[in-house]
Amino acid sequence: MNRLGGATSPYLLQHAENPVDWWPWGPEAFAEARRRDVPVLLSVGYSACHWCHVMAHESFEDTTTAKYMNRHFVNIKVDREERPDVDAVYMEAVQAATGQGGWPMTVFLTGDGEPFCFGTYFPPAPRHGMASFPQVLEGVSAAWTDRREEVAEVAGRIVRELSGRSLAHGGGEGVPGEAEVSQALLGLTREYDARHGGFGGAPKFPPSMVVEFLLRHHARTGAEGALQMAADTCEAMARGGIYDQLGGGFARYSVDREWTVPHFEKMLYDNALLCRVYAHLWRATGSDLARRVAVETADFLVRELRTDEGGFASALDADSDDGTGRHVEGAYYVWTPEQLREVLGESDGEFAAQYFGVTEEGTFEEGASVLQLPQGGGVVDAARVESVRARLLAAREQRPRPGRDDKIVAAWNGLAIAALAETGAYFDRPDLVERATEAADLLVRVHLGDTAKTARLVRTSKDGRSGAHAGVLEDYGDVAEGFLALAAVTGEGAWLEFAGFLLDIVLDRFVAEDGALFDTADDAEQLIRRPQDPTDNATPSGWTAAAGALLSYAAHTGSEAHRTAAEGALGVVKSLGPRAPRFIGWGLAVAEALLDGPREIAVVAPKDVGPEGDAAARELHRTALLATAPGAVVAYGPADGDGLGGADGTGGDGGTDGFPLLTGRPLVGGRSAAYVCRRFVCTAPTTEVSVLRGELGVFE
């Protein structure tokens, strides 16, 4: 076993028995490269990456290749999910040098970490005009030995170019307004696939953050076109092969524009974001399909990704054993008509083939099909469908399962906490709220530690053991978002306090003087460039995630420092939103919240019975949670006074249960009441659910 044997990353552990003498990222590896006067070979990937596994089997498990690597290089293996800062910095260099990027990423560095040669996947033998990995190794080694000055010149130039790059954003940008949001919507309309839903062509990724923006924009403005794009995209994905029609949950992306054939890996972040989006679509429209998909995706998260410690694992692999010993992409998920008949019998097998679009020709490889729900077909026997699904799911459970990356990533668990808390609250599933709370407890206990008030957030953990790497901006932003959602659902002010603790670190360590944000703290490990990327990719960028959480926390507390920081961060949305709306969807969603206020909703209940004992308070609370108002925050707890006291109507003094929004909010006529405010200026309180529904635009 090499030096990766003690890692907490499942991806690194997959390489622990390679004949390659891998080092983890760290100063010791670079010191060794300088001591031996050899270059560093940096290989970056992640557990669910198909081509990472391919290159590992072809090259890193080959003893001849490994001997050459060990003799001529210091070899460093990095899990990009564990060290997103390292990945971001060197991926930027790869893209600048080659015009493209991807994983596995292969970069050759000097002993000081300066890159000079770049690539992604390399085959073991020359193929399709691509050099083989051994040829690349030999070429780099020869250049290092014979043309060292040229290598140094290239490395120095690349570092200077990267260091000189800056974002088109400064303190004078201002916040995005109606004009920028309208331009962004127009840009999305131009790129919208009216036939198949979604945006752009193949490969097509779930646009969860863009859909959230569209839902918020419709809620604020009533723009039907925005809602239609959101609803049609969600329906197309839910009917397509990208959605697991048996077990729930979404694959990473579709290789075609019709959502038919997915890349089968399932990521925690995709499913957390999409679970929340479908729940919000139901909240806006009452769609039965949206409700079903939200609940099924939540159940998938709990059933397939929940770990023994209460957190959520990072991913399921795309590949699995096909039953013959071959490791094949999609083997766990695809079906042939014959397989359907074997499980269901002739009649139900034919019915299932028609219902799920399984044909003799197949939609995938070797005559197999990915299950879908094609449009049309008339009235379907729902009981028969459920029977078929249950039997197929039970049969599929007997197949060799895809591997699971059990690493707990703080940011992605924050997204899951928000999704499960809200889905549980909307659909009367207290078990989902409980799972969200358990994940939040794990983050506090393991990722912050027992001395949370003096701790810093750790990026990852595994088996209840925290990793060695510091949290980055997306960890702070997404975990704070999850805690804020949990506070709103449970009425437990401790989660608001924990969010505030994380966001204070953001203010202290991640914010530049001009309002821009960095992905790493000011005291983090110094790389060749301090990463700083505001664009949303598979998840909200750290920049936009932090902006959203800062704005929500300011709405809860009235903190001008947090609101000012949120507004400063949103300057980049003013700049990028009209030009690249698909790549700053969460930033646009946060901009919608800013344009709406955001609304602050305080629901107060009698102190003597407590919130759980007052049915009227519970109904007001649920109505508040169902508000479609963009970014609305909800505080729920005992009234600050009984509403029957002094002449000013404030009653007496009382506790606020950790929510500043509850301060000075008494009962109304001795009854539970709801207050709707903007910047702590409130309309008249109401005790009637129907009035609150009308004020907040609640669909149900």
XYZ file of C-alpha atoms in Angstrom:
700
model
C 0.000 0.000 0.000
C 1.331 3.466 -0.910
C 1.000 6.749 0.997
C -2.744 7.036 0.263
C -3.627 4.242 2.692
C -4.487 6.680 5.487
C -6.705 8.955 3.368
C -10.338 9.716 4.205
C -11.225 10.106 0.520
C -12.670 6.937 -1.083
C -11.192 8.119 -4.399
C -7.692 8.248 -2.944
C -8.229 4.908 -1.230
C -9.091 3.387 -4.624
C -5.477 4.151 -5.602
C -3.860 3.073 -2.334
C -2.735 -0.287 -3.746
C -1.551 0.985 -7.141
C 2.081 0.227 -7.945
C 2.406 3.998 -8.427
C 4.079 5.564 -5.393
C 1.336 8.140 -4.930
C 1.683 11.047 -2.523
C -1.257 13.054 -1.148
C -1.193 16.786 -1.854
C 1.047 18.536 0.647
C 4.368 20.320 1.170
C 6.184 17.018 1.770
C 5.566 15.889 -1.808
C 6.906 19.109 -3.297
C 9.906 19.028 -0.983
C 10.640 15.503 -2.233
C 10.430 16.677 -5.861
C 12.905 19.461 -5.152
C 15.206 17.071 -3.291
C 15.228 14.564 -6.166
C 15.187 17.319 -8.807
C 12.272 15.729 -10.699
C 8.944 17.189 -11.836
C 5.629 16.565 -10.104
C 2.916 14.602 -11.888
C -0.427 15.848 -10.548
C -3.433 13.618 -11.262
C -6.864 14.972 -10.244
C -10.145 13.066 -10.381
C -13.086 11.902 -8.295
C -14.725 8.651 -7.293
C -17.693 8.666 -9.687
C -15.606 9.707 -12.717
C -15.821 7.031 -15.444
C -12.672 8.018 -17.357
C -10.738 8.356 -14.112
C -11.382 4.659 -13.510
C -10.454 3.837 -17.099
C -7.085 5.595 -16.890
C -6.424 4.026 -13.497
C -6.987 0.513 -14.859
C -5.024 1.146 -18.054
C -2.043 3.034 -16.652
C -1.845 3.362 -12.880
C -2.323 -0.379 -12.309
C 0.278 -1.220 -14.972
C 3.602 -2.080 -13.326
C 5.750 -0.939 -16.256
C 4.065 2.466 -16.413
C 4.169 2.780 -12.635
C 7.913 2.046 -12.500
C 8.585 4.803 -15.012
C 6.384 7.245 -13.086
C 8.095 6.424 -9.798
C 11.591 6.769 -11.280
C 11.079 10.083 -13.063
C 8.370 11.922 -11.086
C 6.888 12.599 -7.695
C 3.285 11.546 -8.242
C 0.463 13.354 -6.434
C -3.138 12.163 -6.470
C -5.915 14.653 -5.583
C -9.638 14.152 -5.061
C -11.137 17.246 -6.669
C -14.136 17.040 -4.346
C -11.850 17.147 -1.321
C -9.603 19.919 -2.672
C -11.741 22.058 -5.009
C -9.226 24.894 -4.670
C -6.366 22.826 -6.086
C -8.638 21.532 -8.837
C -9.858 25.024 -9.748
C -6.412 26.591 -9.980
C -4.886 23.916 -12.193
C -8.041 23.398 -14.259
C -7.882 27.089 -15.089
C -4.330 26.533 -16.330
C -5.359 23.464 -18.356
C -8.234 25.311 -20.002
C -6.075 28.343 -20.754
C -3.387 26.176 -22.352
C -5.522 23.636 -24.236
C -8.927 25.293 -24.637
C -10.672 22.474 -22.811
C -10.647 20.621 -19.532
C -12.036 17.584 -17.804
C -11.218 14.682 -15.542
C -8.972 12.931 -15.013
C -6.806 16.029 -15.138
C -3.099 15.433 -15.673
C -0.696 18.329 -15.041
C 3.086 18.382 -14.753
C 4.524 20.864 -12.245
C 7.836 22.149 -11.048
C 8.853 21.528 -7.449
C 7.357 24.942 -6.640
C 3.940 23.961 -7.977
C 4.215 25.857 -11.268
C 2.493 24.037 -14.172
C 4.244 23.573 -17.517
C 2.516 20.679 -19.330
C -1.201 19.834 -19.407
C -3.744 17.214 -20.344
C -6.700 15.143 -19.212
C -7.120 11.475 -20.092
C -4.238 9.819 -21.924
C -4.637 6.302 -23.409
C -2.055 3.558 -22.837
C -1.272 3.450 -26.578
C -1.557 6.110 -29.316
C -5.186 6.469 -30.340
C -7.110 8.786 -32.680
C -4.164 11.147 -33.001
C -3.689 11.285 -29.232
C -0.285 10.550 -27.750
C -0.062 7.620 -25.360
C 0.520 8.175 -21.653
C 4.003 6.552 -21.809
C 4.910 8.880 -24.697
C 3.780 11.881 -22.668
C 5.788 10.740 -19.656
C 8.912 10.250 -21.742
C 8.499 13.597 -23.468
C 8.066 15.496 -20.212
C 11.004 13.719 -18.606
C 13.218 14.517 -21.594
C 12.183 18.172 -21.565
C 12.923 18.387 -17.833
C 16.359 16.883 -18.323
C 17.441 18.494 -21.588
C 15.469 21.747 -21.872
C 15.107 22.923 -18.283
C 15.343 26.611 -19.151
C 12.472 26.253 -21.602
C 10.376 24.448 -18.955
C 11.095 27.183 -16.410
C 10.187 29.890 -18.910
C 6.859 28.229 -19.755
C 5.991 27.657 -16.095
C 6.854 31.220 -15.142
C 4.814 32.674 -17.997
C 1.739 30.609 -17.092
C 1.904 31.623 -13.445
C 2.257 35.291 -14.394
C -0.712 35.067 -16.760
C -2.899 33.384 -14.164
C -1.881 35.838 -11.465
C -2.673 38.743 -13.757
C -6.211 37.619 -14.438
C -8.961 39.518 -12.674
C -12.722 39.473 -12.695
C -14.729 42.175 -14.421
C -16.188 43.174 -11.091
C -15.488 45.867 -8.580
C -17.136 47.814 -5.831
C -18.726 50.231 -8.276
C -20.878 47.658 -10.081
C -23.937 48.131 -7.890
C -26.662 45.552 -7.399
C -28.620 43.914 -10.244
C -31.944 45.577 -10.954
C -34.953 45.027 -13.172
C -32.997 45.746 -16.341
C -30.325 43.120 -15.719
C -32.833 40.490 -14.589
C -34.982 41.110 -17.683
C -31.948 40.815 -19.950
C -31.004 37.555 -18.255
C -34.513 36.184 -18.801
C -34.362 37.193 -22.458
C -31.027 35.429 -22.846
C -32.435 32.253 -21.320
C -35.439 32.427 -23.639
C -33.101 32.502 -26.633
C -31.210 29.418 -25.439
C -34.299 27.503 -24.327
C -35.034 24.186 -26.035
C -38.762 24.581 -26.619
C -39.126 21.010 -27.892
C -37.290 19.094 -25.190
C -36.954 21.514 -22.287
C -33.735 22.706 -20.773
C -31.118 24.899 -22.370
C -28.655 24.297 -25.189
C -27.885 20.983 -26.849
C -26.123 17.772 -25.932
C -24.796 16.966 -23.436
C -27.603 18.465 -21.380
C -27.279 19.082 -17.648
C -30.137 19.625 -15.182
C -30.455 23.429 -14.915
C -31.607 23.380 -11.302
C -30.333 26.833 -10.325
C -31.714 28.462 -13.482
C -35.104 26.844 -12.797
C -35.018 28.265 -9.263
C -34.449 31.715 -10.765
C -37.352 31.236 -13.184
C -39.681 30.190 -10.349
C -38.669 33.181 -8.248
C -39.024 35.554 -11.172
C -42.542 34.297 -11.870
C -43.442 34.612 -8.196
C -42.300 38.227 -8.097
C -43.500 39.443 -11.502
C -46.159 36.987 -12.661
C -44.212 36.290 -15.881
C -45.944 33.199 -17.269
C -43.169 32.494 -19.761
C -40.673 32.011 -16.938
C -42.974 29.556 -15.162
C -43.644 27.667 -18.383
C -39.937 27.179 -19.102
C -39.410 25.936 -15.546
C -42.402 23.588 -15.547
C -41.757 22.130 -19.005
C -38.080 21.540 -18.245
C -38.917 19.774 -15.000
C -41.531 17.593 -16.676
C -39.161 16.650 -19.511
C -36.444 15.636 -17.059
C -38.884 13.704 -14.870
C -40.152 11.741 -17.875
C -36.703 11.142 -19.324
C -34.055 8.536 -18.720
C -32.041 10.989 -16.643
C -34.579 10.337 -13.863
C -34.573 6.895 -12.253
C -38.139 5.765 -12.925
C -37.901 2.950 -10.375
C -35.892 4.260 -7.460
C -36.081 8.028 -7.830
C -33.163 10.398 -8.113
C -31.372 11.963 -11.070
C -28.269 10.981 -12.994
C -25.530 13.552 -13.574
C -26.503 14.575 -17.116
C -28.001 13.394 -20.394
C -25.692 12.590 -23.292
C -28.456 13.679 -25.712
C -30.700 16.727 -25.811
C -33.875 14.630 -25.283
C -32.938 13.566 -21.699
C -33.021 9.917 -22.870
C -29.622 8.390 -22.072
C -27.857 9.622 -18.960
C -24.316 9.479 -17.752
C -25.399 7.218 -14.922
C -23.452 8.529 -11.942
C -25.723 10.021 -9.279
C -24.386 12.966 -7.320
C -25.614 14.212 -3.958
C -25.517 17.831 -5.072
C -27.665 17.294 -8.175
C -30.317 15.423 -6.252
C -30.377 17.865 -3.350
C -30.784 20.838 -5.699
C -33.405 19.094 -7.844
C -35.376 17.806 -4.864
C -35.721 21.390 -3.680
C -36.560 22.696 -7.159
C -39.372 20.174 -7.673
C -40.720 20.955 -4.202
C -40.712 24.653 -5.113
C -42.408 23.900 -8.443
C -45.164 22.074 -6.563
C -45.379 25.029 -4.177
C -45.972 27.337 -7.143
C -48.321 25.151 -9.210
C -49.657 22.224 -7.197
C -48.296 19.829 -9.858
C -48.783 16.178 -8.880
C -45.728 15.215 -10.920
C -43.576 17.777 -9.122
C -44.781 16.511 -5.758
C -44.055 12.892 -6.675
C -40.565 13.617 -7.969
C -39.668 15.780 -4.971
C -40.711 13.087 -2.513
C -39.153 10.243 -4.497
C -35.876 12.142 -4.782
C -35.887 12.860 -1.056
C -36.499 9.186 -0.369
C -33.652 8.283 -2.747
C -31.296 10.551 -0.799
C -32.195 8.877 2.468
C -32.287 5.308 1.156
C -29.197 5.339 -1.065
C -26.877 8.081 0.185
C -27.439 8.381 3.941
C -24.475 7.119 5.980
C -24.450 5.469 9.397
C -23.299 8.748 10.951
C -26.375 10.607 9.652
C -24.759 12.523 6.793
C -25.073 12.020 3.057
C -22.502 10.331 0.830
C -21.154 12.158 -2.194
C -22.070 9.929 -5.127
C -22.976 6.608 -6.687
C -20.762 5.374 -9.521
C -21.969 5.149 -13.097
C -20.409 1.710 -13.531
C -21.224 -1.640 -11.947
C -20.771 -5.343 -12.604
C -23.157 -6.477 -15.332
C -23.403 -9.954 -13.806
C -20.709 -11.453 -16.027
C -17.717 -9.854 -14.329
C -17.555 -6.862 -16.675
C -17.633 -3.394 -15.099
C -20.102 -1.578 -17.359
C -21.633 1.883 -17.295
C -25.372 1.800 -16.584
C -25.517 -1.968 -15.981
C -27.511 -1.508 -12.775
C -30.223 0.598 -14.413
C -30.982 -0.623 -17.958
C -33.445 -3.275 -19.144
C -34.289 -5.363 -22.177
C -37.819 -6.571 -23.021
C -36.723 -10.110 -22.157
C -35.546 -9.033 -18.701
C -38.878 -7.329 -18.074
C -40.750 -10.502 -19.002
C -38.495 -12.624 -16.782
C -39.384 -10.513 -13.754
C -43.005 -9.616 -14.506
C -44.348 -12.386 -16.711
C -45.560 -12.051 -20.267
C -48.528 -9.703 -19.787
C -47.033 -7.279 -17.279
C -43.713 -7.477 -19.107
C -45.337 -6.244 -22.318
C -47.194 -3.569 -20.360
C -43.976 -2.373 -18.680
C -42.096 -2.286 -21.991
C -44.747 -0.032 -23.497
C -45.125 2.113 -20.376
C -41.380 2.678 -19.883
C -40.394 2.865 -23.569
C -38.321 -0.337 -23.629
C -37.841 -1.638 -27.185
C -36.115 -4.552 -28.873
C -33.667 -2.110 -30.498
C -32.955 -0.407 -27.201
C -32.096 3.181 -26.398
C -28.691 2.427 -24.860
C -26.010 -0.148 -25.662
C -26.323 -3.805 -26.700
C -30.105 -3.575 -27.111
C -30.792 -2.365 -23.569
C -33.067 0.576 -22.755
C -33.110 3.273 -20.132
C -36.554 3.472 -18.539
C -38.570 6.577 -19.465
C -42.144 7.809 -19.287
C -43.017 8.711 -22.882
C -45.759 11.278 -23.419
C -49.259 10.109 -24.281
C -50.703 6.641 -23.923
C -54.058 7.599 -22.458
C -55.324 6.518 -19.044
C -53.037 4.147 -17.164
C -53.936 1.751 -14.354
C -52.066 3.391 -11.451
C -52.214 0.305 -9.259
C -50.712 -1.821 -12.020
C -47.941 0.710 -12.568
C -47.045 0.713 -8.871
C -47.039 -3.090 -8.776
C -44.737 -3.233 -11.795
C -42.391 -0.593 -10.387
C -42.161 -2.349 -7.016
C -41.350 -5.736 -8.569
C -38.775 -4.278 -10.953
C -37.137 -2.318 -8.145
C -36.969 -5.460 -5.991
C -35.411 -7.393 -8.881
C -32.914 -4.610 -9.543
C -31.847 -4.712 -5.898
C -30.452 -8.194 -6.595
C -28.039 -6.860 -9.225
C -24.471 -5.875 -8.258
C -24.748 -2.329 -6.986
C -22.711 0.667 -8.150
C -19.956 1.764 -5.809
C -20.663 4.577 -3.369
C -18.348 7.421 -2.417
C -18.992 7.634 1.337
C -17.130 10.900 1.742
C -19.228 13.593 3.460
C -18.781 16.970 1.741
C -19.937 19.850 3.926
C -21.328 22.023 1.118
C -23.365 19.255 -0.502
C -24.769 18.160 2.841
C -25.855 21.757 3.376
C -27.800 21.556 0.109
C -29.350 18.240 1.203
C -30.355 19.664 4.589
C -32.242 22.529 2.914
C -33.974 20.176 0.469
C -35.032 17.577 3.024
C -36.180 20.117 5.600
C -38.428 21.932 3.132
C -39.728 18.790 1.419
C -40.566 17.302 4.792
C -42.390 20.449 5.871
C -44.393 20.796 2.638
C -45.551 17.180 2.428
C -46.058 16.290 6.093
C -42.986 14.069 6.251
C -41.451 14.734 9.681
C -39.036 11.854 9.063
C -37.354 13.915 6.319
C -37.003 16.893 8.655
C -35.469 14.537 11.201
C -32.938 13.272 8.625
C -32.051 16.878 7.782
C -31.540 17.636 11.468
C -29.303 14.603 11.916
C -27.129 15.685 8.994
C -26.885 19.182 10.460
C -25.897 17.710 13.815
C -23.131 15.746 12.077
C -21.756 18.892 10.447
C -21.662 20.692 13.791
C -20.235 17.722 15.674
C -17.617 16.535 13.157
C -16.987 19.359 10.690
C -16.969 22.106 13.311
C -16.063 20.051 16.367
C -17.023 20.333 20.010
C -15.690 23.884 20.284
C -17.844 25.194 17.461
C -17.649 28.792 18.608
C -13.905 28.859 17.979
C -13.714 26.294 15.168
C -13.428 26.531 11.404
C -15.425 24.409 9.001
C -13.725 21.263 7.669
C -14.456 20.340 4.046
C -14.946 16.561 4.341
C -15.317 13.653 6.711
C -15.655 9.895 6.437
C -16.924 7.359 8.984
C -17.305 10.130 11.537
C -13.664 11.229 11.177
C -12.996 14.734 9.919
C -10.657 15.250 6.981
C -7.547 17.395 6.979
C -8.668 20.052 4.516
C -10.226 23.408 5.340
C -13.661 24.331 4.123
C -13.889 26.630 1.121
C -16.401 29.380 0.463
C -19.066 27.064 -0.966
C -18.944 25.019 2.255
C -19.663 28.078 4.377
C -22.368 29.380 2.033
C -24.211 26.102 1.430
C -24.046 24.898 5.029
C -25.359 28.277 6.204
C -28.161 27.961 3.620
C -29.054 24.541 4.996
C -29.022 25.753 8.589
C -31.246 28.730 7.701
C -33.779 26.443 5.987
C -33.730 24.109 8.996
C -34.274 27.030 11.370
C -37.306 28.144 9.364
C -38.850 24.654 9.357
C -38.141 23.618 12.944
C -38.408 26.949 14.751
C -35.101 26.186 16.485
C -33.105 29.385 16.683
C -29.838 27.531 17.336
C -29.587 26.829 13.603
C -29.846 30.558 12.881
C -27.015 31.124 15.357
C -24.828 28.501 13.706
C -25.489 30.093 10.302
C -24.447 33.435 11.721
C -21.233 31.932 13.079
C -20.314 30.596 9.629
C -21.221 33.819 7.857
C -19.154 35.906 10.256
C -16.153 33.849 9.147
C -17.093 34.639 5.533
C -17.053 38.360 6.364
C -13.731 38.067 8.170
C -11.847 35.743 5.842
C -13.347 35.586 2.345
C -14.546 39.100 1.385
C -12.284 41.552 -0.463
C -12.428 45.301 0.074
C -14.330 45.846 -3.184
C -17.036 43.335 -2.235
C -15.638 40.502 -4.344
C -15.306 37.064 -2.752
C -12.494 34.523 -2.795
C -13.024 30.768 -2.792
C -10.452 30.230 -0.050
C -9.864 32.003 3.248
C -7.153 34.608 3.550
C -5.163 32.267 5.805
C -5.585 29.155 3.617
C -2.733 27.362 1.885
C -1.202 29.607 -0.761
C -1.426 28.172 -4.253
C -0.070 29.714 -7.449
C -3.266 31.769 -7.551
C -5.986 32.406 -4.966
C -9.075 30.885 -6.633
C -12.005 33.179 -7.283
C -14.856 32.029 -9.509
C -18.352 33.537 -9.259
C -19.971 31.372 -11.949
C -22.327 28.555 -11.008
C -21.405 25.148 -12.346
C -22.881 21.883 -11.060
C -23.596 23.650 -7.781
C -23.955 27.276 -6.739
C -20.544 28.896 -6.737
C -19.189 29.745 -3.330
C -19.657 33.372 -4.307
C -23.401 33.153 -5.050
C -24.083 30.638 -2.258
C -22.547 33.021 0.251
C -24.457 35.980 -1.214
C -27.763 34.157 -0.753
C -27.038 33.066 2.799
C -25.756 36.527 3.762
C -28.936 38.128 2.424
C -31.197 35.668 4.286
C -29.288 36.103 7.517
C -29.548 39.882 7.188
C -33.309 39.539 6.695
C -33.512 37.471 9.890
C -31.386 39.766 12.014
C -31.403 43.226 10.460
C -27.589 43.094 10.194
C -26.440 45.812 7.810
C -22.959 44.279 7.629
C -24.340 41.045 6.198
C -26.719 42.805 3.820
C -23.953 45.102 2.591
C -21.726 42.099 1.946
C -24.538 40.359 0.050
C -25.145 43.414 -2.097
C -21.428 43.808 -2.769
C -21.201 40.198 -3.897
C -24.212 40.609 -6.197
C -22.361 43.170 -8.286
C -20.990 40.270 -10.318
C -24.570 39.197 -11.123
C -25.235 42.672 -12.498
C -22.260 42.144 -14.797
C -22.640 38.464 -15.764
C -26.404 37.959 -15.577
C -27.268 39.618 -18.894
C -24.279 38.000 -20.673
C -24.187 34.459 -19.276
C -27.431 33.739 -17.397
C -27.090 29.950 -17.633
C -23.886 30.135 -15.631
C -25.057 32.340 -12.801
C -28.539 30.958 -12.129
C -28.225 30.930 -8.354
C -26.875 34.477 -8.417
C -29.974 35.528 -10.381
C -32.196 33.717 -7.881
C -30.538 35.670 -5.059
C -31.018 38.882 -7.064
C -34.749 38.101 -7.196
C -34.785 37.806 -3.408
C -33.073 41.170 -3.104
C -35.573 42.792 -5.483
C -38.444 41.377 -3.429
C -36.998 42.509 -0.107
C -36.708 39.663 0.794
C -39.911 39.216 2.764
C -39.588 38.459 6.486
C -42.366 36.368 8.019
C -42.722 35.977 11.787
C -45.248 33.486 13.150
C -45.903 33.668 16.886
C -47.698 31.207 19.132
C -48.821 31.296 22.770
C -45.956 30.622 25.140
C -47.962 28.582 27.612
C -48.782 25.798 25.113
C -45.766 26.159 22.844
C -45.738 26.097 19.032
C -46.345 22.328 18.812
C -49.465 22.608 20.918
C -51.216 25.336 18.948
C -52.940 24.148 15.764
C -53.551 27.685 14.508
C -49.860 28.547 14.854
C -48.829 25.380 13.026
C -51.148 26.199 10.119
C -49.859 29.775 9.915
C -46.299 28.454 10.030
C -46.884 25.973 7.206
C -48.553 28.687 5.136
C -45.521 30.926 5.671
C -43.194 28.140 4.522
C -45.293 27.737 1.362
C -44.770 31.377 0.403
C -43.391 31.686 -3.128
C -42.015 35.169 -2.386
C -38.359 34.961 -3.521
C -35.996 34.164 -0.672
C -38.603 34.767 2.039
C -37.321 33.988 5.550
C -39.526 32.500 8.258
C -39.211 32.716 12.042
C -41.499 30.604 14.228
C -41.735 30.582 17.997
C -43.341 31.949 21.152
C -44.853 35.429 21.036
C -42.965 38.297 22.618
C -45.884 39.257 24.837
C -49.489 38.129 25.043
C -51.057 40.953 23.078
C -53.295 41.856 26.006
C -50.887 44.033 27.966
C -49.975 47.707 27.901
C -51.470 50.504 25.863
C -48.841 50.063 23.142
C -50.185 46.583 22.424
C -46.828 44.905 22.914
C -47.905 42.972 25.994
C -45.040 42.284 28.349
C -41.512 41.205 27.713
C -40.890 37.696 26.470
C -38.362 35.421 24.888
C -37.786 35.347 21.144
C -36.450 31.762 20.995
C -33.301 32.885 19.182
C -35.111 34.694 16.342
C -34.709 38.487 16.248
C -37.750 38.633 13.952
C -39.928 37.535 16.874
C -38.828 40.420 19.087
C -41.737 42.751 19.808
C -44.217 40.455 18.034
C -47.123 39.800 20.418
C -50.180 37.649 19.956
C -53.178 39.379 18.422
C -56.182 39.245 20.692
C -54.540 36.378 22.517
C -54.319 34.335 19.318
C -51.417 33.101 17.185
C -50.486 35.602 14.498
C -48.283 36.134 11.463
C -46.344 39.303 10.621
C -45.102 39.972 7.082
C -42.307 42.528 6.833
C -39.626 44.024 4.597
C -36.513 45.428 6.270
C -38.360 44.976 9.594
C -41.228 47.238 8.490
C -44.385 45.161 8.753
C -47.929 45.138 7.469
C -50.767 44.568 9.921
C -50.506 41.143 11.576
C -53.114 38.526 10.834
C -54.517 35.545 12.675
C -56.245 34.173 9.560
C -54.599 31.620 7.285
C -56.661 32.781 4.294
C -55.427 36.356 4.689
C -51.811 35.200 4.971
C -52.195 33.020 1.877
C -53.439 35.978 -0.119
C -50.648 38.230 1.094
C -47.935 35.696 0.253
C -49.421 34.253 -2.938
C -49.623 30.721 -1.541
C -50.997 28.304 -4.143
C -52.439 25.639 -1.846
